[in-house]
Coordinates of C-alpha atoms in Angstrom, one line a residue:
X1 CA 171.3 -54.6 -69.1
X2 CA 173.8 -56.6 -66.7
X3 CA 175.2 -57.9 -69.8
X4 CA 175.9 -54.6 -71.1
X5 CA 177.5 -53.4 -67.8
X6 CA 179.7 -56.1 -67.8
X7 CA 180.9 -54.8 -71.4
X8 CA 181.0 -51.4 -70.2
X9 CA 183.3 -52.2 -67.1
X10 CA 185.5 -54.3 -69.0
X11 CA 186.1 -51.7 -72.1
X12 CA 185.9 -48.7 -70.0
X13 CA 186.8 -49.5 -66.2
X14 CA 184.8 -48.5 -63.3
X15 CA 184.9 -44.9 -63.6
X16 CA 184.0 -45.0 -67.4
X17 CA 181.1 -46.8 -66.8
X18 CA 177.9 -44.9 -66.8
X19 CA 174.3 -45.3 -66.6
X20 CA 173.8 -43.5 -69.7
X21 CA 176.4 -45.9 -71.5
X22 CA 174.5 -49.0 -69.9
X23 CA 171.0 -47.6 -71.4
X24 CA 172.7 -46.8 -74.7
X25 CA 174.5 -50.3 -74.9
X26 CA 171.2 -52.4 -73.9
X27 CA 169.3 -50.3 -76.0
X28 CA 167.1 -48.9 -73.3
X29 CA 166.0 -45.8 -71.9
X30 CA 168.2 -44.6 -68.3
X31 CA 164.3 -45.0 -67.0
X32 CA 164.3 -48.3 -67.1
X33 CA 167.4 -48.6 -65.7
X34 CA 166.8 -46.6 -62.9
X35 CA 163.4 -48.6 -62.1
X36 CA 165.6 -51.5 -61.3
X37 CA 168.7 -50.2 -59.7
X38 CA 169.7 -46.9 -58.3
X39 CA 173.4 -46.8 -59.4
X40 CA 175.8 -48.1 -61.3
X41 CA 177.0 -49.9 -58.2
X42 CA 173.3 -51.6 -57.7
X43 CA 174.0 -52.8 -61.0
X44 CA 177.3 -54.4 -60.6
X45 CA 176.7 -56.3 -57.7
X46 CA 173.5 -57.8 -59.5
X47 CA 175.9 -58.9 -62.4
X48 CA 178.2 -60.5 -59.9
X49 CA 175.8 -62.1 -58.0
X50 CA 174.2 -63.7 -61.5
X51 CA 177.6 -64.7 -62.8
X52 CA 179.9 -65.7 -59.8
X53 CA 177.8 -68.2 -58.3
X54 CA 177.8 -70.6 -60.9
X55 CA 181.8 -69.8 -61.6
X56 CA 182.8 -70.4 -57.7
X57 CA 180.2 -73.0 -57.1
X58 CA 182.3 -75.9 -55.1
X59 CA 182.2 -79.1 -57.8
X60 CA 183.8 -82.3 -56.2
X61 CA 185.0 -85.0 -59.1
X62 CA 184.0 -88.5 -56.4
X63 CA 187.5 -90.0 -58.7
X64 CA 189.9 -87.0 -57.3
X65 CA 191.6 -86.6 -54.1
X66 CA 190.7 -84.2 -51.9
X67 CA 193.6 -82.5 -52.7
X68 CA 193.0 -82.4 -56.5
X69 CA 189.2 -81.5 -56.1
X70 CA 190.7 -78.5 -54.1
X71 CA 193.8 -77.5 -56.4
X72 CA 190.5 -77.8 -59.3
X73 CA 188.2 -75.3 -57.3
X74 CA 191.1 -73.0 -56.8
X75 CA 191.7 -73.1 -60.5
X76 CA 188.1 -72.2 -61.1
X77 CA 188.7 -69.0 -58.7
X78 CA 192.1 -68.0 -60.4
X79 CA 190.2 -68.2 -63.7
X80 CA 187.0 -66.3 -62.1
X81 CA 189.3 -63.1 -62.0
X82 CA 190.4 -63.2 -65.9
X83 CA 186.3 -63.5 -66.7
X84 CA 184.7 -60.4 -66.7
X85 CA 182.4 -61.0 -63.4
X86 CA 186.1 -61.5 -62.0
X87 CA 186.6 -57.9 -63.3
X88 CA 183.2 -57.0 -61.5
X89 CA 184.7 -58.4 -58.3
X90 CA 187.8 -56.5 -58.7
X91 CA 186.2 -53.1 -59.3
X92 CA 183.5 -53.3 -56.7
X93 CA 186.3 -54.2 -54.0
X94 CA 188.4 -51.1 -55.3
X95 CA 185.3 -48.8 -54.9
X96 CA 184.7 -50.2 -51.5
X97 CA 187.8 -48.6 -50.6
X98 CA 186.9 -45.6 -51.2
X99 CA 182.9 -45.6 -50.5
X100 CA 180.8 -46.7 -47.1
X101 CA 178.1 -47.9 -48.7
X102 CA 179.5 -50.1 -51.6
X103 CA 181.8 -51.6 -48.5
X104 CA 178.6 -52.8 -46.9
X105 CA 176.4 -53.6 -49.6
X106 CA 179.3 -55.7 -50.9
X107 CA 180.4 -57.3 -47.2
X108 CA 176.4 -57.8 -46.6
X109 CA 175.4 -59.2 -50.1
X110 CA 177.9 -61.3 -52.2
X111 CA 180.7 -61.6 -50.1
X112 CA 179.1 -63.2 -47.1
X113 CA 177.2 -65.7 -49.0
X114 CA 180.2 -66.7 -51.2
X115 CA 181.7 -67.0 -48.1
X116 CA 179.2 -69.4 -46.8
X117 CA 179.2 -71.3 -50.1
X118 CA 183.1 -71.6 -49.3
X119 CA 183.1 -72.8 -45.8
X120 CA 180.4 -75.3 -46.7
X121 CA 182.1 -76.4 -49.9
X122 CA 185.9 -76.7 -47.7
X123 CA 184.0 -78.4 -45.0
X124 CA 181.9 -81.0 -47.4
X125 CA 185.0 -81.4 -49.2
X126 CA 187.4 -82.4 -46.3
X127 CA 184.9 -84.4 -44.8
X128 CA 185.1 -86.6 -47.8
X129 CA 188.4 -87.8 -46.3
X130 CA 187.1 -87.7 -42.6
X131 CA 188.8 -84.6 -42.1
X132 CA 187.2 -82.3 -39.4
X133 CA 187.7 -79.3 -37.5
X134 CA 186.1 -76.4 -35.7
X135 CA 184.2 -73.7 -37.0
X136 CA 187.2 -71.1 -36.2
X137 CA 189.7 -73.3 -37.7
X138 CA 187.6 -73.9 -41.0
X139 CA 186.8 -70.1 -41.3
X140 CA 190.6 -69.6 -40.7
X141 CA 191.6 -72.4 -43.7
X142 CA 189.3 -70.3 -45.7
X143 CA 191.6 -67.9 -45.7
X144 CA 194.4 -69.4 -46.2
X145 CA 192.9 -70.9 -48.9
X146 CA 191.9 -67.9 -50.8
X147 CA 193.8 -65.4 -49.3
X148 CA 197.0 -66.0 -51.7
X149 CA 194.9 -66.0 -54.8
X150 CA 193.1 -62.6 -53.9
X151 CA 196.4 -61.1 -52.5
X152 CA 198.3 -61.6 -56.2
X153 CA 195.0 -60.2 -58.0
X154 CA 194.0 -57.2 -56.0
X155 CA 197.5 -56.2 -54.9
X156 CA 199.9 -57.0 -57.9
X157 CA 197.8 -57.5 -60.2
X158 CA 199.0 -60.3 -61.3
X159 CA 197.4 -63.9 -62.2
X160 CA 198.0 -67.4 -59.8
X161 CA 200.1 -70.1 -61.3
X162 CA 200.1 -72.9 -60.8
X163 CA 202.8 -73.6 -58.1
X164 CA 201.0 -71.2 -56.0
X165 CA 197.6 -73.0 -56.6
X166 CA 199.3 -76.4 -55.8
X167 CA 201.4 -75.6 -52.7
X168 CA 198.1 -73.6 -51.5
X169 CA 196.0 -76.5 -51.6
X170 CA 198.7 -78.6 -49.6
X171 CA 198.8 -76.2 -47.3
X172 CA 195.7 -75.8 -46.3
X173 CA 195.3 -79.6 -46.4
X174 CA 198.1 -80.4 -44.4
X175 CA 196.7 -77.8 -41.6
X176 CA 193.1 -79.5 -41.7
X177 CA 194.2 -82.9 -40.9
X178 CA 197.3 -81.7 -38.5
X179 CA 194.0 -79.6 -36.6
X180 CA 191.9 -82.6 -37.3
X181 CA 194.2 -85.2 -35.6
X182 CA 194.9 -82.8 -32.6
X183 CA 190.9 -82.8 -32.1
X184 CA 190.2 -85.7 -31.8

């Protein structure tokens, strides 16, 4: 059934995707369906949850820099958004816009534990390198960290290159051992 929404929302986009086209696609009745999940939303955010947290999981290669196990995991998150959980992410954040309660079951669910998983993962990684800093300064790298990459996707629609990856990843670690020096 999540497989088949993920089909759905890919072919037909959020609004095309129904209940009744999930059932038909997985070859179940809308009962069943509904036993699990109340709406099409319900569904959606269970697909993302299933498929994202293996695709932004934080991998460090112990051979690469700290910058180059960065610039990788920012790769991994520019790809995440051509993958169709990527297109989940997309369309759940649209209809957040516009709905309350997909807002919060979004903030309160996926988006706050992918954003612990990427303020461990930035702190583990710069600490590879003896690199630290404050809890408000690594919450505030986060974002600059994947603030560019979500800006291009959700605003112009466009992909990340590469350039923008790169001079990201300097950025940000540039910042954390400028803060981390001025700690100290």
């Amino acid at each position: 059934m999540l497989h088949a929404a993920d089909d759905l929302l890919v072919e037909r986009g959020f609004t095309g995707l129904t209940i009744e086209g999930i059932a038909q696609r997985a070859g179940v009745a809308k009962q069943t369906i509904y036993r699990w999940w109340k709406s099409k939303v319900d569904i959606l955010l269970d697909t993302l949850i299933d498929d994202a947290r293996e695709a932004l999981e934080w991998r460090t290669d112990d051979a690469a820099s700290t910058e180059e196990n960065l610039a990788s995991h920012l790769r991994r998150v520019a790809d995440f958004f051509d993958e169709p959980a990527g297109q989940v992410l997309q369309a759940l954040l649209g209809q957040a816009q516009l709905d309350s309660e997909t807002a919060a079951s979004l903030r309160e669910g996926f988006l706050k534990e992918q954003r612990e998983r990427d303020v461990a993962g930035l702190r583990e990684l710069l600490g590879r390198d003896d690199i630290t800093v404050d809890d408000r300064t690594l919450d505030h790298l986060v974002d600059v960290l994947l603030g560019p990459l979500y800006y291009r996707v959700l605003v112009f629609g466009a992909p990340s290159d590469k350039e923008l990856l790169d001079s990201t990843t300097r950025l940000v670690v540039a910042l954390a051992r400028e803060s981390s020096s001025t700690s100290s």
